[in-house]
Amino acid sequence: MISDDLDLRKLTADLKARLGPGEPVGYLRGKSLMRDLLLDMRENRFSELEAEELVDTLESRGFVRFLGDPAERSVADAPWDISPHA
């Protein structure tokens, strides 16, 4: 379960700072990369499942947004927009 006191804006800014230029790319690869970085950043503060849920939460609240269509193969390798100002 994601704690209510978790600052999603700061977490998104920290995540963006840890990503390389042009990362992440691809819907599933991007979500996996962000999950893994969150696990790394939080030093096992939450489980892999919780990190996945956190990426989903960031996506649903507009902090991270996939710029393609994961259902369309031609745009499945699009980048993500990561904005702590959502």
Short mmCIF file of C-alpha atoms in Angstrom, two decimals:
data_model
loop_
_atom_site.label_atom_id
_atom_site.label_comp_id
_atom_site.label_asym_id
_atom_site.label_seq_id
_atom_site.Cartn_x
_atom_site.Cartn_y
_atom_site.Cartn_z
CA MET A 1 0.00 0.00 0.00
CA ILE A 2 1.26 3.46 -0.90
CA SER A 3 1.56 5.79 2.05
CA ASP A 4 -0.56 8.95 1.96
CA ASP A 5 2.42 10.99 3.17
CA LEU A 6 4.54 10.06 0.14
CA ASP A 7 5.34 13.24 -1.82
CA LEU A 8 4.59 12.23 -5.40
CA ARG A 9 5.93 15.49 -6.83
CA LYS A 10 9.31 15.06 -5.15
CA LEU A 11 9.41 11.39 -6.03
CA THR A 12 8.72 12.24 -9.69
CA ALA A 13 11.45 14.91 -9.68
CA ASP A 14 13.91 12.42 -8.15
CA LEU A 15 12.92 9.79 -10.71
CA LYS A 16 13.37 12.24 -13.59
CA ALA A 17 16.81 13.22 -12.28
CA ARG A 18 17.93 9.57 -12.20
CA LEU A 19 16.84 8.82 -15.76
CA GLY A 20 19.25 9.31 -18.63
CA PRO A 21 18.54 11.63 -21.55
CA GLY A 22 15.69 10.28 -23.67
CA GLU A 23 14.71 7.64 -21.10
CA PRO A 24 12.48 5.84 -20.67
CA VAL A 25 11.35 4.56 -24.07
CA GLY A 26 8.62 2.00 -24.71
CA TYR A 27 5.53 1.40 -22.64
CA LEU A 28 6.41 -1.79 -20.79
CA ARG A 29 10.17 -1.20 -20.83
CA GLY A 30 9.59 2.29 -19.48
CA LYS A 31 7.32 1.13 -16.69
CA SER A 32 9.82 -1.59 -15.73
CA LEU A 33 12.72 0.87 -15.73
CA MET A 34 10.83 3.34 -13.55
CA ARG A 35 9.80 0.55 -11.15
CA ASP A 36 13.40 -0.62 -10.85
CA LEU A 37 14.67 2.92 -10.26
CA LEU A 38 12.04 3.48 -7.58
CA LEU A 39 13.13 0.29 -5.85
CA ASP A 40 16.74 1.46 -6.03
CA MET A 41 15.94 4.97 -4.80
CA ARG A 42 13.83 3.82 -1.88
CA GLU A 43 16.25 1.14 -0.65
CA ASN A 44 13.67 -1.61 -0.20
CA ARG A 45 11.20 0.71 1.48
CA PHE A 46 8.49 -1.09 -0.45
CA SER A 47 8.10 -4.28 -2.44
CA GLU A 48 8.36 -4.73 -6.20
CA LEU A 49 4.56 -4.93 -6.38
CA GLU A 50 4.24 -1.67 -4.45
CA ALA A 51 6.76 -0.03 -6.79
CA GLU A 52 4.68 -1.19 -9.77
CA GLU A 53 1.56 0.22 -8.14
CA LEU A 54 3.41 3.48 -7.52
CA VAL A 55 4.31 3.77 -11.23
CA ASP A 56 0.64 3.13 -12.04
CA THR A 57 -0.35 5.83 -9.54
CA LEU A 58 2.13 8.30 -11.04
CA GLU A 59 0.70 7.52 -14.47
CA SER A 60 -2.94 7.84 -13.40
CA ARG A 61 -2.26 11.19 -11.69
CA GLY A 62 -0.40 12.60 -14.69
CA PHE A 63 3.11 12.73 -13.26
CA VAL A 64 4.33 10.30 -15.93
CA ARG A 65 2.65 10.04 -19.31
CA PHE A 66 3.37 7.69 -22.19
CA LEU A 67 3.50 9.67 -25.43
CA GLY A 68 2.55 6.78 -27.69
CA ASP A 69 -0.08 4.10 -27.86
CA PRO A 70 0.97 0.80 -26.26
CA ALA A 71 -1.62 -1.02 -28.40
CA GLU A 72 -0.12 0.23 -31.67
CA ARG A 73 3.15 -1.46 -32.56
CA SER A 74 4.32 1.53 -34.61
CA VAL A 75 4.21 3.85 -31.57
CA ALA A 76 4.88 1.36 -28.80
CA ASP A 77 8.49 2.58 -28.60
CA ALA A 78 7.52 6.17 -27.89
CA PRO A 79 9.05 8.08 -24.98
CA TRP A 80 7.50 9.04 -21.67
CA ASP A 81 6.92 12.58 -20.41
CA ILE A 82 7.87 12.89 -16.76
CA SER A 83 6.67 16.04 -15.04
CA PRO A 84 6.69 16.66 -11.29
CA HIS A 85 4.38 19.63 -11.96
CA ALA A 86 1.32 17.56 -12.86
#
